[in-house]
Amino acid sequence: PSAYYFPTAGRMQQVEVLKGTSSAMYGPRTTGGVVNMLSRTIPEQALAGQVNLSAGEDGFGKAHAYVGGAGQNVSSVFEVFRYQADGFKDVNHTGDDTGFVKNDIMAKVMINSDNDAKYYQELEFKLKYSDEDSDETYMGLTEADFKSDPYSRYSASQLDNMDTSHKQLQINHHIKLSDRFTLGTTAYYNEFSRNWYKTSKVGTWAVNPENSEYLFDEDGEHVIAKSSLGSGGIEKAAAFDQNTNNELLYVDVKANSRDYESKGIQTVLDADFGAHQVKFGARYHEDEMDRFQWVDKYTLDNSAYEMTLTEAGIHGADSNRIDSAEAIALFVHDEYTFGDFIFNAGLRYEDMTISRKEWKGIIDRNEPTTKDISNDVDVLLPSLAVTYRVNNDLVIIGGVQKGFAPPAPGNDKAENEESINYELGLRFNQDTLSAEALFFYSDYDNMHGNCTASQGCDEENVGDQYNAGEVKVSGLEAKAGYEFAAGSVVIPVGLTYTFTETEFQNSFESGLDTWGNVEAGFELPYVPENQLQLTVGVVGEKWRSDILVRYMDEMRTTAGQGSLIADEAIDSRTVVDMAAHYTIAENQEITFNVDNLLDKEYMATRTHGSIMVGKPRSVTLGYKYSF
């Protein structure tokens, strides 16, 4: 939970989106399907590689290269990815950068038997390392400051920084037992560490409302009135940057230091029974999150706008706990072809123990814990999908699947998140025309609400989980594509539309900033009703250019119903992107990209009682060489 880790998308060779019965092969969270990131495979040639360089506005730079090759029995690939930027925001009064630097390195070595071996085998070793240093913050802007300077940041956020590292070892073994059976086994180990050092509270000396004089405590010291980061804290930070009096702002900066570990082994048997293509799988998995956090106290003066450390926090004093899980999973998935019908049936079983050990207010973990809770969870997750081929151009698809997410550790009141998800639709493909329409409906018996700092949750409630009870989510996804021929060029056009409706079915109270006190009939926050995407390309012999137009409807930022309230909503927006490619030689290409071509200023989120702005226009130029 809250790892703030995601694989480097630019390094991936392929991305799979798996829905419906496919999720039976993955887990434990199966509600929304799976995004599977596929890293680079070892080249089949004796030697192959690529160098990809880009540079752009706001100090953006990217260097991506790989080289590898295949021998008779040993093959390998080595890949490096680095990208960075100065950021598109500036810290008030200091002008500090707000960008990032990220490095990602991967290596694979594969040893294989001879092709004519009785049992063909492959043994692959994968090593991966990445790190990140980004000056990111939760501190957005007030409405007034967003309108006057949306790309600014308050000086109280000047030390906010995310520092991460990720290490991975993966061993894959593949053996062909016969023409019918193939066995694949993966053992994996991941370490991830992150410390998001970010402002959590800001404040000034408290003032006596009767005479406007500063308040003193019984020792004659000024009383400091601090507000947690939220509407109160944001307003104090905003007022300080606008004030020219020689006053101090008191700032708490929390070191959200956490270490993560995950490890396990999974084996999958692929069986070819002709009309039945069956997968049998088993996995044993362990993971852990170790929180050992502290808070440093600073003062910030508005003469030089420099932060001065006044009290260094004691490591582990803010949060000292370990969350962990052990899980066993079994699954079977069968794809059965019968005439013009294809049946996909999946069944997954999860058995897990989720635990929390906490030493609240205690530094030494040799001392007795203040909380030691374990939850045992087991669940059976069936799914079924049917595809019917009406003719060579048209198919009808439908499916039903049980969605699941386990409760958070340390919360004995939380229940499983469970839902039944339905889909029904059509797919049509004929020459240069393709179209699809899919109706979806998710019926939640219980939806989870996780209280995290990123959702603006009150500090004392972070880590809690709420049972929202019954929720209905339904809608329609539709898309169409066509390729027009115009002389020597081709013009591909694509249109995608999504309509979504949501509704809480019962009333409850939560500490979530985005939910609040919910009444039956309220809509979920941050779910736009309408989304539309239009792509138009022009393709020549050696070049291609594409325009992408993305529309997102207005959306509420807290649960509610009826007309949207101005300060609890995000306006609709249309953002236009452009990309162009030109082949200067068989193995060389130049790219030109413009994100947010029309430089649209738009609001991205209102969490923490403040506003975060979306990315402005950004131009990049790239060069790619392949061999």
XYZ file of C-alpha atoms in Angstrom:
627
model
C 0.000 0.000 0.000
C 1.092 3.555 -0.823
C 4.405 2.470 -2.296
C 4.319 5.144 -5.008
C 6.040 2.728 -7.345
C 5.109 2.026 -10.936
C 7.277 0.366 -13.600
C 8.932 2.742 -16.072
C 6.399 2.655 -18.899
C 8.878 3.979 -21.483
C 11.113 0.956 -20.938
C 8.336 -1.555 -21.625
C 8.140 -3.402 -24.927
C 4.426 -4.137 -24.628
C 1.434 -3.421 -22.378
C -1.464 -5.863 -22.001
C -4.893 -4.941 -20.635
C -6.704 -8.061 -19.431
C -10.330 -8.062 -18.329
C -13.034 -10.527 -17.376
C -11.989 -14.159 -17.043
C -8.344 -13.288 -17.749
C -8.111 -11.868 -14.233
C -8.497 -15.421 -12.860
C -4.807 -15.895 -13.697
C -3.820 -12.859 -11.630
C -4.747 -11.497 -8.234
C -5.634 -11.014 -5.525
C -7.371 -7.812 -6.685
C -9.616 -8.795 -9.590
C -12.310 -6.085 -9.730
C -10.980 -3.924 -12.529
C -8.871 -6.326 -14.541
C -5.094 -6.333 -15.019
C -2.524 -4.059 -16.636
C 0.426 -6.321 -17.446
C 3.752 -4.626 -18.161
C 5.992 -6.738 -20.403
C 9.690 -5.928 -20.280
C 11.980 -6.279 -23.272
C 12.510 -9.754 -24.639
C 15.933 -10.941 -25.719
C 16.469 -10.253 -29.441
C 16.368 -13.249 -31.760
C 19.250 -11.908 -33.887
C 22.925 -12.485 -33.104
C 23.241 -8.778 -32.271
C 20.574 -6.077 -32.151
C 19.916 -2.861 -30.276
C 18.601 0.663 -30.267
C 19.492 4.144 -29.039
C 16.659 6.592 -28.404
C 17.392 10.192 -27.337
C 14.937 13.022 -26.590
C 15.140 16.583 -25.308
C 12.465 19.155 -24.612
C 11.124 22.061 -22.624
C 11.539 22.485 -18.857
C 14.870 20.683 -18.980
C 13.335 17.421 -20.156
C 15.795 14.806 -21.355
C 15.611 11.079 -22.055
C 18.255 8.509 -22.965
C 17.066 4.965 -23.690
C 19.279 2.222 -25.105
C 19.443 -1.543 -25.250
C 21.707 -4.147 -26.814
C 21.447 -7.915 -26.915
C 21.671 -11.024 -28.949
C 20.969 -14.735 -29.157
C 23.495 -17.548 -29.335
C 22.908 -21.250 -29.729
C 22.538 -21.871 -25.991
C 23.110 -18.495 -24.307
C 21.279 -15.215 -25.019
C 21.148 -11.862 -23.245
C 19.933 -8.276 -23.326
C 20.999 -5.175 -21.387
C 18.863 -2.034 -21.195
C 19.323 1.464 -19.734
C 16.638 4.116 -19.364
C 17.197 7.577 -17.855
C 14.916 10.560 -17.964
C 14.684 13.853 -16.130
C 13.124 17.307 -16.107
C 13.294 20.564 -14.139
C 9.504 20.529 -13.699
C 6.869 22.961 -14.949
C 6.295 24.659 -11.572
C 8.390 27.197 -9.656
C 8.585 27.599 -5.892
C 7.505 31.072 -4.787
C 10.347 33.486 -3.924
C 13.066 30.817 -4.263
C 12.625 29.774 -7.908
C 13.659 26.209 -7.021
C 13.131 23.498 -9.614
C 10.293 21.030 -9.123
C 11.467 18.260 -11.400
C 12.837 14.729 -11.185
C 15.585 12.334 -12.202
C 14.902 8.632 -12.726
C 17.271 5.809 -13.695
C 16.220 2.309 -14.711
C 18.588 -0.558 -15.610
C 17.665 -4.108 -16.606
C 19.601 -7.195 -17.668
C 18.445 -10.644 -18.788
C 20.491 -13.775 -19.452
C 18.895 -16.940 -20.799
C 20.368 -20.423 -21.049
C 18.519 -22.905 -23.236
C 18.922 -26.540 -24.208
C 19.432 -27.697 -27.774
C 16.336 -27.497 -29.924
C 16.362 -31.257 -30.468
C 16.568 -32.076 -26.733
C 13.979 -34.532 -25.434
C 12.644 -31.865 -23.072
C 13.391 -28.395 -24.416
C 14.157 -26.004 -21.519
C 14.919 -22.334 -20.900
C 16.337 -20.790 -17.740
C 16.246 -16.980 -17.624
C 17.746 -14.661 -15.004
C 16.456 -11.090 -14.792
C 18.086 -8.313 -12.742
C 16.595 -4.842 -12.469
C 17.466 -1.650 -10.570
C 15.833 1.757 -10.580
C 15.962 4.928 -8.505
C 14.116 8.227 -8.432
C 14.758 11.674 -6.982
C 11.756 13.944 -7.498
C 10.815 17.255 -5.886
C 7.135 16.442 -5.606
C 4.541 17.690 -3.124
C 0.946 17.247 -1.986
C 0.704 21.019 -1.500
C -1.543 22.551 -4.148
C -2.919 26.083 -4.439
C -5.883 28.058 -3.188
C -8.543 28.961 -5.743
C -7.298 32.570 -5.934
C -3.651 31.575 -6.452
C -4.607 28.949 -9.029
C -6.367 31.620 -11.088
C -3.476 34.093 -10.832
C -0.471 31.742 -11.204
C -1.405 28.047 -11.618
C 2.209 26.877 -12.071
C 3.501 28.262 -8.767
C 4.227 26.426 -5.515
C 4.255 27.756 -1.974
C 7.625 28.324 -0.351
C 6.630 26.024 2.517
C 6.954 23.088 0.078
C 10.543 23.838 -0.945
C 12.038 20.771 0.820
C 9.434 18.279 -0.419
C 11.250 15.393 -2.073
C 10.646 11.768 -3.034
C 13.692 9.466 -2.880
C 13.193 5.854 -3.999
C 15.098 2.756 -5.063
C 13.885 -0.581 -6.443
C 15.753 -3.865 -6.829
C 14.390 -6.966 -8.510
C 15.607 -10.513 -9.073
C 13.490 -12.868 -11.149
C 14.233 -16.397 -12.308
C 12.059 -17.954 -15.016
C 12.140 -21.613 -15.992
C 10.310 -23.067 -18.983
C 10.164 -26.751 -19.957
C 8.271 -28.410 -22.776
C 7.172 -31.728 -21.305
C 5.452 -32.909 -24.473
C 3.534 -31.597 -27.465
C 0.588 -31.212 -25.103
C 2.107 -29.959 -21.825
C 4.382 -26.996 -21.044
C 5.413 -25.967 -17.526
C 6.550 -22.456 -16.617
C 7.842 -21.415 -13.186
C 8.817 -17.969 -11.900
C 10.576 -17.113 -8.642
C 10.731 -13.397 -7.794
C 12.128 -11.053 -5.165
C 11.561 -7.293 -4.935
C 12.923 -4.630 -2.596
C 11.571 -1.107 -2.732
C 12.460 1.785 -0.428
C 10.963 5.239 -0.460
C 11.156 8.328 1.676
C 8.743 11.079 0.704
C 10.003 13.976 2.776
C 7.120 16.411 2.598
C 5.391 19.214 4.475
C 2.634 17.907 6.737
C 1.739 20.913 8.929
C 2.223 24.679 8.746
C 1.365 27.363 11.249
C 1.987 30.756 12.827
C 1.882 32.131 16.350
C -1.632 32.042 17.701
C -3.350 35.418 18.172
C -5.712 36.334 21.011
C -9.043 37.113 19.255
C -9.938 39.682 21.925
C -6.983 42.041 21.465
C -5.042 40.699 18.434
C -1.942 40.123 20.559
C 0.199 37.008 20.307
C -0.607 34.286 22.818
C 2.005 32.966 25.246
C 2.049 29.719 27.182
C 2.758 29.439 30.908
C 6.512 29.425 30.244
C 6.283 32.684 28.334
C 6.780 31.036 24.926
C 4.690 31.908 21.914
C 1.871 29.466 21.188
C 2.155 27.937 17.725
C -1.100 27.247 15.899
C -0.468 24.641 13.222
C -2.819 23.163 10.645
C -2.427 19.783 8.985
C -1.947 20.005 5.259
C -5.459 20.609 3.974
C -7.573 23.696 3.496
C -6.332 25.233 6.770
C -2.661 24.486 6.174
C -2.803 25.551 2.529
C -4.373 28.890 3.477
C -1.611 29.552 6.041
C 1.082 28.744 3.445
C -0.628 30.988 0.868
C -1.025 33.905 3.278
C 2.626 33.646 4.335
C 3.928 33.955 0.755
C 1.826 37.098 0.256
C 2.878 38.728 3.548
C 5.875 41.080 3.584
C 6.056 41.441 7.391
C 9.030 39.843 9.119
C 7.167 36.862 10.492
C 7.978 33.182 10.823
C 6.087 30.236 9.459
C 6.443 27.050 11.451
C 6.675 23.989 9.233
C 6.568 20.288 10.097
C 8.186 18.126 7.412
C 7.408 14.439 7.761
C 9.811 11.750 6.571
C 7.411 9.134 5.202
C 10.133 6.507 5.212
C 9.026 3.002 4.255
C 10.666 -0.209 3.042
C 8.795 -2.796 1.005
C 9.586 -6.411 0.211
C 7.755 -8.974 -1.893
C 8.781 -12.472 -2.845
C 7.233 -15.654 -4.065
C 7.092 -18.441 -6.595
C 4.460 -19.255 -9.196
C 4.135 -22.212 -11.540
C 1.722 -22.582 -14.464
C 1.006 -25.713 -16.487
C -0.276 -25.077 -20.024
C -2.247 -27.993 -21.416
C -3.391 -28.348 -25.031
C -6.393 -30.653 -25.236
C -7.417 -29.575 -28.725
C -10.703 -27.756 -28.231
C -9.679 -27.002 -24.624
C -6.694 -24.754 -23.891
C -6.237 -25.054 -20.130
C -3.946 -23.338 -17.630
C -3.388 -24.665 -14.104
C -1.538 -22.342 -11.745
C -0.314 -22.106 -8.155
C 1.473 -19.301 -6.302
C 3.004 -18.780 -2.873
C 3.586 -15.130 -2.004
C 4.875 -13.022 0.900
C 5.096 -9.255 1.177
C 5.817 -6.629 3.818
C 5.718 -2.888 4.412
C 7.973 -1.479 7.141
C 7.114 2.069 8.304
C 9.703 3.920 10.401
C 8.837 7.612 10.131
C 9.726 10.869 11.836
C 8.946 14.600 11.710
C 11.493 17.436 11.480
C 10.486 20.929 12.609
C 11.525 24.054 10.684
C 10.988 27.782 10.681
C 10.593 29.726 7.456
C 11.159 33.478 7.390
C 9.963 35.745 4.578
C 13.101 37.811 4.347
C 15.200 35.164 2.586
C 12.505 32.449 2.422
C 14.920 29.859 3.742
C 13.872 27.002 6.020
C 15.888 26.510 9.216
C 15.840 23.232 11.114
C 14.876 23.838 14.742
C 14.241 20.285 15.947
C 15.297 17.042 14.276
C 12.756 14.269 14.673
C 13.484 10.931 16.315
C 13.399 8.155 13.731
C 10.376 5.942 14.292
C 8.628 8.385 16.610
C 5.925 9.341 14.108
C 5.046 5.851 12.859
C 6.601 2.505 13.724
C 4.820 -0.530 12.311
C 5.075 -3.525 9.998
C 2.247 -4.685 7.738
C 2.677 -8.098 6.133
C 0.873 -10.813 4.209
C 1.263 -14.469 3.317
C -0.855 -15.917 0.533
C -1.487 -19.095 -1.379
C -3.345 -18.890 -4.677
C -4.627 -21.605 -7.021
C -6.283 -21.058 -10.384
C -7.566 -22.828 -13.455
C -8.535 -21.205 -16.759
C -10.085 -23.020 -19.716
C -10.635 -21.670 -23.225
C -13.040 -24.034 -24.977
C -13.884 -23.707 -28.669
C -17.149 -25.229 -29.883
C -18.159 -24.330 -33.421
C -18.672 -20.565 -33.547
C -18.607 -20.299 -29.756
C -15.597 -19.708 -27.530
C -16.115 -20.233 -23.793
C -13.614 -18.830 -21.301
C -14.067 -20.077 -17.753
C -11.837 -19.181 -14.830
C -11.701 -20.081 -11.154
C -9.261 -18.615 -8.621
C -8.828 -19.454 -4.951
C -6.993 -17.109 -2.572
C -6.048 -17.925 1.018
C -4.161 -15.158 2.810
C -3.160 -13.974 6.249
C -2.803 -10.193 6.571
C -1.070 -8.858 9.678
C -0.048 -5.648 11.404
C 2.453 -5.166 14.227
C 2.598 -1.652 15.633
C 4.696 0.104 18.270
C 2.748 3.352 18.671
C 4.900 5.896 20.506
C 7.677 3.298 20.953
C 11.002 3.363 19.096
C 12.524 0.057 20.231
C 10.922 -2.921 18.491
C 12.216 -5.189 21.230
C 9.491 -3.674 23.393
C 5.978 -5.198 23.406
C 3.735 -4.132 20.536
C 0.769 -1.818 21.048
C -1.130 -3.627 18.288
C -0.727 -7.133 16.892
C -3.609 -8.125 14.607
C -3.972 -10.789 11.911
C -6.873 -11.321 9.540
C -7.389 -14.629 7.738
C -9.122 -14.287 4.380
C -10.058 -16.914 1.831
C -12.193 -16.468 -1.254
C -13.282 -18.326 -4.398
C -13.441 -16.183 -7.547
C -15.328 -17.646 -10.545
C -15.638 -16.031 -13.983
C -17.240 -16.941 -17.296
C -17.186 -15.320 -20.738
C -18.746 -16.326 -24.062
C -17.801 -15.162 -27.546
C -20.092 -15.973 -30.474
C -18.890 -15.436 -34.025
C -21.935 -14.361 -36.055
C -19.835 -14.219 -39.230
C -16.282 -13.346 -40.264
C -16.864 -9.675 -39.387
C -19.099 -9.645 -36.311
C -18.781 -11.240 -32.871
C -20.958 -10.962 -29.766
C -19.223 -11.024 -26.392
C -20.526 -11.313 -22.848
C -19.237 -12.250 -19.444
C -19.722 -12.299 -15.703
C -16.953 -12.223 -13.106
C -16.582 -11.896 -9.350
C -14.390 -9.005 -8.238
C -12.449 -9.004 -4.985
C -10.005 -6.965 -2.903
C -8.779 -7.998 0.558
C -9.208 -5.779 3.621
C -6.375 -3.597 4.864
C -4.114 -5.016 7.579
C -4.774 -3.986 11.160
C -8.430 -3.176 10.578
C -10.671 -5.804 12.140
C -13.821 -3.919 11.089
C -13.098 -3.936 7.359
C -14.763 -6.516 5.165
C -13.723 -7.929 1.802
C -14.452 -5.769 -1.194
C -16.648 -7.959 -3.388
C -18.576 -7.298 -6.568
C -20.191 -9.048 -9.513
C -19.142 -7.522 -12.829
C -21.087 -7.963 -16.068
C -20.305 -7.017 -19.660
C -22.114 -7.459 -22.964
C -21.179 -6.102 -26.350
C -20.378 -6.369 -30.064
C -17.163 -6.210 -32.066
C -17.083 -5.584 -35.812
C -14.071 -5.691 -38.150
C -14.231 -5.394 -41.931
C -11.301 -4.271 -44.062
C -10.502 -0.707 -42.932
C -13.494 -0.363 -40.597
C -13.561 -1.503 -36.977
C -16.142 -0.834 -34.282
C -16.950 -1.977 -30.761
C -19.653 -1.285 -28.194
C -19.579 -2.743 -24.694
C -22.038 -2.290 -21.838
C -20.611 -2.815 -18.347
C -22.244 -3.099 -14.949
C -20.514 -3.606 -11.592
C -22.642 -4.511 -8.589
C -20.655 -4.055 -5.360
C -21.805 -5.830 -2.225
C -19.130 -3.820 -0.460
C -16.732 -1.193 -1.796
C -13.576 -0.196 0.061
C -12.528 3.330 0.829
C -8.874 3.509 1.870
C -7.873 6.467 4.010
C -4.568 7.670 2.533
C -2.685 10.935 2.657
C -3.037 11.234 -1.124
C -6.833 11.343 -0.732
C -6.684 14.190 1.754
C -7.536 12.019 4.753
C -7.194 13.441 8.261
C -3.751 12.592 9.640
C -5.081 10.637 12.593
C -7.199 8.454 10.261
C -4.507 7.584 7.687
C -4.381 3.807 7.261
C -8.039 3.253 8.116
C -10.384 1.531 5.699
C -14.076 2.190 5.249
C -16.820 -0.142 4.095
C -18.989 1.804 1.653
C -21.441 -1.032 1.300
C -23.435 -1.434 -1.893
C -22.375 0.630 -4.914
C -23.547 0.448 -8.528
C -21.258 1.390 -11.418
C -22.527 1.084 -14.993
C -21.864 2.522 -18.393
C -21.002 2.099 -22.047
C -17.700 1.930 -23.891
C -17.814 2.475 -27.644
C -15.126 2.954 -30.243
C -14.803 3.048 -33.995
C -11.918 3.329 -36.427
C -11.613 3.815 -40.183
C -8.745 4.310 -42.625
C -9.310 6.711 -45.523
C -7.139 6.525 -48.630
C -6.224 9.908 -50.118
C -3.779 9.600 -52.977
C -0.370 8.559 -51.676
C -1.321 8.952 -48.011
C -3.562 7.091 -45.583
C -5.709 8.901 -43.001
C -6.580 6.697 -39.991
C -9.347 8.073 -37.753
C -10.365 6.664 -34.376
C -13.082 7.663 -31.931
C -13.527 6.315 -28.379
C -16.350 7.237 -26.003
C -17.064 6.182 -22.412
C -20.222 6.919 -20.433
C -20.247 6.091 -16.703
C -22.875 6.285 -13.966
C -22.183 5.643 -10.269
C -24.356 5.506 -7.161
C -23.901 4.702 -3.473
C -26.780 2.472 -2.355
C -26.571 3.225 1.379
C -25.664 6.025 3.815
C -22.541 6.079 6.018
C -19.901 8.381 7.506
C -16.234 8.313 6.489
C -13.064 10.263 7.235
C -12.205 10.442 3.543
C -11.862 13.940 2.149
C -13.275 12.720 -1.171
C -16.284 10.922 0.373
C -17.268 12.711 3.566
C -20.698 11.837 4.954
C -22.432 9.838 2.255
C -26.155 9.469 1.688
C -27.823 6.813 -0.448
C -28.110 8.076 -4.020
C -24.835 10.050 -3.945
C -22.472 9.706 -6.902
C -18.809 8.717 -6.521
C -16.247 11.530 -6.762
C -13.649 11.798 -9.520
C -15.673 9.783 -12.049
C -16.548 11.907 -15.111
C -19.838 10.955 -16.769
C -18.510 11.448 -20.309
C -15.060 10.890 -21.776
C -14.221 11.208 -25.473
C -11.037 10.676 -27.462
C -10.490 11.435 -31.139
C -7.360 10.526 -33.092
C -6.627 11.645 -36.653
C -3.454 10.634 -38.443
C -1.824 11.188 -41.817
C 0.598 8.473 -42.957
C 3.019 8.846 -45.846
C 5.752 6.610 -47.165
C 8.435 7.837 -44.739
C 6.491 9.926 -42.261
C 3.472 9.994 -40.014
C 1.665 12.691 -38.033
C -1.125 12.261 -35.472
C -3.453 14.567 -33.572
C -5.052 13.321 -30.335
C -8.011 15.204 -28.859
C -9.071 14.174 -25.334
C -12.254 15.450 -23.694
C -13.114 14.860 -20.038
C -16.468 15.887 -18.609
C -16.835 17.950 -15.448
C -16.712 15.864 -12.277
C -17.415 16.257 -8.605
C -14.535 15.987 -6.119
C -16.656 14.897 -3.160
C -19.545 12.448 -3.092
C -22.882 14.110 -3.820
C -25.829 14.388 -6.162
C -27.589 16.989 -8.266
C -25.849 20.104 -9.552
C -22.121 20.365 -8.970
C -20.898 22.901 -6.412
C -18.228 25.196 -7.874
C -15.591 24.689 -5.168
C -16.230 20.917 -5.074
C -15.939 20.290 -8.810
C -13.444 20.159 -11.651
C -14.486 21.780 -14.918
C -14.618 19.851 -18.174
C -11.551 20.116 -20.377
C -10.297 19.362 -23.867
C -6.581 18.718 -24.327
C -4.923 18.300 -27.732
C -1.641 16.409 -28.276
C 0.421 16.000 -31.439
C 3.064 13.491 -32.536
C 5.127 13.242 -35.736
C 7.667 10.703 -37.003
C 10.022 10.898 -39.998
C 12.231 8.057 -41.265
C 15.514 9.539 -42.472
C 17.041 6.100 -43.195
C 16.026 2.483 -42.867
C 17.274 2.363 -39.280
C 16.952 6.024 -38.220
C 13.947 8.094 -37.188
C 13.235 11.610 -35.939
C 10.276 12.265 -33.626
C 8.521 15.512 -32.714
C 5.908 15.640 -29.955
C 3.791 18.388 -28.463
C 1.765 17.585 -25.345
C -1.106 20.002 -24.641
C -0.679 21.677 -28.022
C -3.089 24.547 -27.264
C -1.517 25.138 -23.808
C -4.782 24.518 -21.982
C -4.690 25.501 -18.294
C -6.774 23.009 -16.345
C -7.362 21.701 -12.854
C -6.271 18.093 -12.240
C -7.394 17.522 -8.640
C -8.676 19.220 -5.480
C -7.408 16.785 -2.845
C -5.989 18.173 0.409
C -8.284 21.190 0.152
C -6.090 22.618 -2.608
C -5.788 22.596 -6.378
C -3.213 20.818 -8.532
C -2.720 22.052 -12.084
C -2.339 19.853 -15.160
C 0.738 19.802 -17.373
C 1.178 22.816 -19.713
C 2.345 22.689 -23.334
C 5.530 20.664 -23.659
C 7.600 20.201 -26.838
C 10.130 17.374 -27.293
C 12.387 16.386 -30.167
C 13.834 12.900 -30.456
C 16.212 10.752 -32.495
C 16.170 6.952 -32.700
C 18.832 4.665 -34.187
C 18.308 0.890 -34.506
C 20.700 -1.857 -35.541
